[in-house]
Short mmCIF file of N, CA and C in Angstrom, two decimals:
data_model
loop_
_atom_site.label_atom_id
_atom_site.label_comp_id
_atom_site.label_asym_id
_atom_site.label_seq_id
_atom_site.Cartn_x
_atom_site.Cartn_y
_atom_site.Cartn_z
N UNK S 17 5.05 98.21 3.07
CA UNK S 17 4.36 96.95 3.21
C UNK S 17 5.03 96.05 4.23
N UNK S 18 6.32 96.21 4.48
CA UNK S 18 6.99 95.37 5.48
C UNK S 18 6.92 96.07 6.83
N UNK S 19 6.89 95.27 7.86
CA UNK S 19 6.82 95.81 9.22
C UNK S 19 8.20 96.25 9.67
N UNK S 20 8.22 97.30 10.42
CA UNK S 20 9.47 97.81 10.97
C UNK S 20 9.75 97.06 12.27
N UNK S 21 10.81 96.22 12.35
CA UNK S 21 11.06 95.43 13.56
C UNK S 21 11.44 96.27 14.77
N UNK S 22 11.90 97.48 14.57
CA UNK S 22 12.28 98.33 15.69
C UNK S 22 11.05 98.84 16.42
N UNK S 23 9.97 99.12 15.69
CA UNK S 23 8.78 99.69 16.31
C UNK S 23 7.95 98.63 17.03
N UNK S 24 8.12 97.36 16.67
CA UNK S 24 7.34 96.31 17.32
C UNK S 24 7.98 95.95 18.66
N UNK S 25 7.12 95.65 19.62
CA UNK S 25 7.62 95.25 20.93
C UNK S 25 7.95 93.77 20.91
N UNK S 26 9.08 93.42 21.46
CA UNK S 26 9.48 92.02 21.52
C UNK S 26 8.72 91.33 22.66
N UNK S 27 8.63 90.01 22.65
CA UNK S 27 7.94 89.30 23.74
C UNK S 27 8.58 89.56 25.09
N UNK S 28 9.89 89.73 25.14
CA UNK S 28 10.55 90.00 26.43
C UNK S 28 10.14 91.36 26.97
N UNK S 29 9.97 92.33 26.10
CA UNK S 29 9.56 93.67 26.53
C UNK S 29 8.14 93.65 27.03
N UNK S 30 7.27 92.91 26.36
CA UNK S 30 5.88 92.84 26.77
C UNK S 30 5.73 92.10 28.10
N UNK S 31 6.53 91.08 28.33
CA UNK S 31 6.40 90.27 29.54
C UNK S 31 6.88 91.02 30.78
N UNK S 32 7.98 91.75 30.67
CA UNK S 32 8.54 92.45 31.82
C UNK S 32 9.18 93.75 31.35
N UNK S 33 8.40 94.81 31.23
CA UNK S 33 8.96 96.05 30.69
C UNK S 33 10.00 96.70 31.60
N UNK S 34 9.95 96.45 32.90
CA UNK S 34 10.93 97.07 33.81
C UNK S 34 12.33 96.51 33.58
N UNK S 35 12.42 95.20 33.38
CA UNK S 35 13.75 94.61 33.17
C UNK S 35 14.28 94.95 31.79
N UNK S 36 13.40 95.12 30.82
CA UNK S 36 13.86 95.47 29.48
C UNK S 36 14.36 96.92 29.45
N UNK S 37 13.77 97.77 30.27
CA UNK S 37 14.19 99.16 30.31
C UNK S 37 15.53 99.31 31.01
N UNK S 38 15.80 98.48 32.03
CA UNK S 38 17.03 98.59 32.80
C UNK S 38 17.60 97.20 33.05
N UNK S 39 18.40 96.68 32.14
CA UNK S 39 18.94 95.32 32.32
C UNK S 39 19.93 95.22 33.47
N UNK S 40 20.45 96.34 33.96
CA UNK S 40 21.39 96.31 35.08
C UNK S 40 20.69 95.81 36.33
N UNK S 41 19.44 96.23 36.56
CA UNK S 41 18.71 95.76 37.74
C UNK S 41 18.51 94.25 37.70
N UNK S 42 18.22 93.72 36.52
CA UNK S 42 18.04 92.27 36.40
C UNK S 42 19.36 91.55 36.64
N UNK S 43 20.46 92.10 36.18
CA UNK S 43 21.76 91.49 36.39
C UNK S 43 22.11 91.48 37.87
N UNK S 44 21.86 92.58 38.55
CA UNK S 44 22.13 92.66 40.00
C UNK S 44 21.26 91.67 40.74
N UNK S 45 19.98 91.59 40.38
CA UNK S 45 19.06 90.66 41.02
C UNK S 45 19.52 89.22 40.79
N UNK S 46 19.99 88.92 39.57
CA UNK S 46 20.47 87.59 39.26
C UNK S 46 21.71 87.25 40.09
N UNK S 47 22.63 88.21 40.24
CA UNK S 47 23.84 87.98 41.06
C UNK S 47 23.46 87.77 42.52
N UNK S 48 22.50 88.55 43.02
CA UNK S 48 22.08 88.39 44.42
C UNK S 48 21.43 87.04 44.65
N UNK S 49 20.63 86.58 43.69
CA UNK S 49 19.99 85.28 43.86
C UNK S 49 21.02 84.16 43.78
N UNK S 50 22.03 84.31 42.94
CA UNK S 50 23.10 83.30 42.88
C UNK S 50 23.88 83.28 44.17
N UNK S 51 24.15 84.45 44.74
CA UNK S 51 24.89 84.51 46.01
C UNK S 51 24.09 83.88 47.12
N UNK S 52 22.78 84.15 47.16
CA UNK S 52 21.93 83.58 48.19
C UNK S 52 21.87 82.06 48.06
N UNK S 53 21.75 81.57 46.84
CA UNK S 53 21.71 80.12 46.62
C UNK S 53 23.03 79.48 47.04
N UNK S 54 24.14 80.14 46.76
CA UNK S 54 25.45 79.60 47.16
C UNK S 54 25.59 79.56 48.67
N UNK S 55 25.10 80.59 49.35
CA UNK S 55 25.17 80.60 50.82
C UNK S 55 24.29 79.52 51.43
N UNK S 56 23.13 79.31 50.87
CA UNK S 56 22.25 78.24 51.37
C UNK S 56 22.90 76.89 51.15
N UNK S 57 23.47 76.68 49.96
CA UNK S 57 24.14 75.41 49.66
C UNK S 57 25.32 75.20 50.59
N UNK S 58 26.11 76.24 50.84
CA UNK S 58 27.26 76.12 51.75
C UNK S 58 26.79 75.79 53.16
N UNK S 59 25.70 76.40 53.59
CA UNK S 59 25.16 76.11 54.92
C UNK S 59 24.71 74.67 55.05
N UNK S 60 24.08 74.15 54.00
CA UNK S 60 23.65 72.75 54.02
C UNK S 60 24.85 71.82 54.06
N UNK S 61 25.88 72.13 53.26
CA UNK S 61 27.09 71.30 53.26
C UNK S 61 27.78 71.34 54.62
N UNK S 62 27.88 72.50 55.22
CA UNK S 62 28.53 72.62 56.53
C UNK S 62 27.74 71.85 57.59
N UNK S 63 26.42 72.00 57.60
CA UNK S 63 25.59 71.29 58.57
C UNK S 63 25.69 69.78 58.36
N UNK S 64 25.68 69.34 57.11
CA UNK S 64 25.79 67.91 56.83
C UNK S 64 27.13 67.34 57.25
N UNK S 65 28.20 68.10 57.03
CA UNK S 65 29.53 67.65 57.43
C UNK S 65 29.62 67.55 58.95
N UNK S 66 29.06 68.52 59.66
CA UNK S 66 29.10 68.45 61.12
C UNK S 66 28.27 67.28 61.64
N UNK S 67 27.13 67.02 61.02
CA UNK S 67 26.33 65.88 61.44
C UNK S 67 27.08 64.57 61.22
N UNK S 68 27.74 64.45 60.07
CA UNK S 68 28.52 63.24 59.79
C UNK S 68 29.66 63.09 60.80
N UNK S 69 30.35 64.18 61.12
CA UNK S 69 31.44 64.13 62.10
C UNK S 69 30.90 63.73 63.47
N UNK S 70 29.75 64.26 63.85
CA UNK S 70 29.13 63.89 65.12
C UNK S 70 28.82 62.39 65.15
N UNK S 71 28.29 61.87 64.05
CA UNK S 71 27.94 60.46 63.98
C UNK S 71 29.18 59.58 64.10
N UNK S 72 30.26 59.95 63.43
CA UNK S 72 31.50 59.18 63.51
C UNK S 72 32.06 59.23 64.93
N UNK S 73 32.06 60.40 65.55
CA UNK S 73 32.57 60.51 66.94
C UNK S 73 31.69 59.71 67.89
N UNK S 74 30.38 59.69 67.64
CA UNK S 74 29.49 58.88 68.47
C UNK S 74 29.82 57.40 68.33
N UNK S 75 30.11 56.95 67.12
CA UNK S 75 30.48 55.55 66.93
C UNK S 75 31.78 55.22 67.67
N UNK S 76 32.77 56.12 67.60
CA UNK S 76 34.01 55.89 68.35
C UNK S 76 33.76 55.87 69.85
N UNK S 77 32.91 56.76 70.33
CA UNK S 77 32.60 56.81 71.77
C UNK S 77 31.92 55.52 72.21
N UNK S 78 30.93 55.11 71.45
CA UNK S 78 30.21 53.89 71.82
C UNK S 78 31.13 52.66 71.69
N UNK S 79 32.00 52.65 70.72
CA UNK S 79 32.94 51.53 70.53
C UNK S 79 33.96 51.46 71.64
N UNK S 80 34.38 52.61 72.17
CA UNK S 80 35.40 52.60 73.22
C UNK S 80 34.81 52.19 74.57
N UNK S 81 33.53 52.32 74.76
CA UNK S 81 32.89 51.98 76.02
C UNK S 81 32.29 50.57 76.01
N UNK S 82 32.54 49.83 74.99
CA UNK S 82 32.02 48.48 74.91
C UNK S 82 32.99 47.54 75.62
N UNK S 83 32.50 46.72 76.44
CA UNK S 83 33.38 45.81 77.19
C UNK S 83 33.33 44.45 76.63
#
């Protein structure tokens, strides 16, 4: 009379059977997406820092040429 929980499919299995069958692929995909996000964030930080340095150097240049 009671249902066997092993024979029933869980919602995670029904939603994405490929990842439930091989969790290693999902882990690798998750690591790759984290690495990509970190590289994008680092690129934005580097570009922002260079822009800020350019702006400060421009202010010094303009300040030194003021008579």
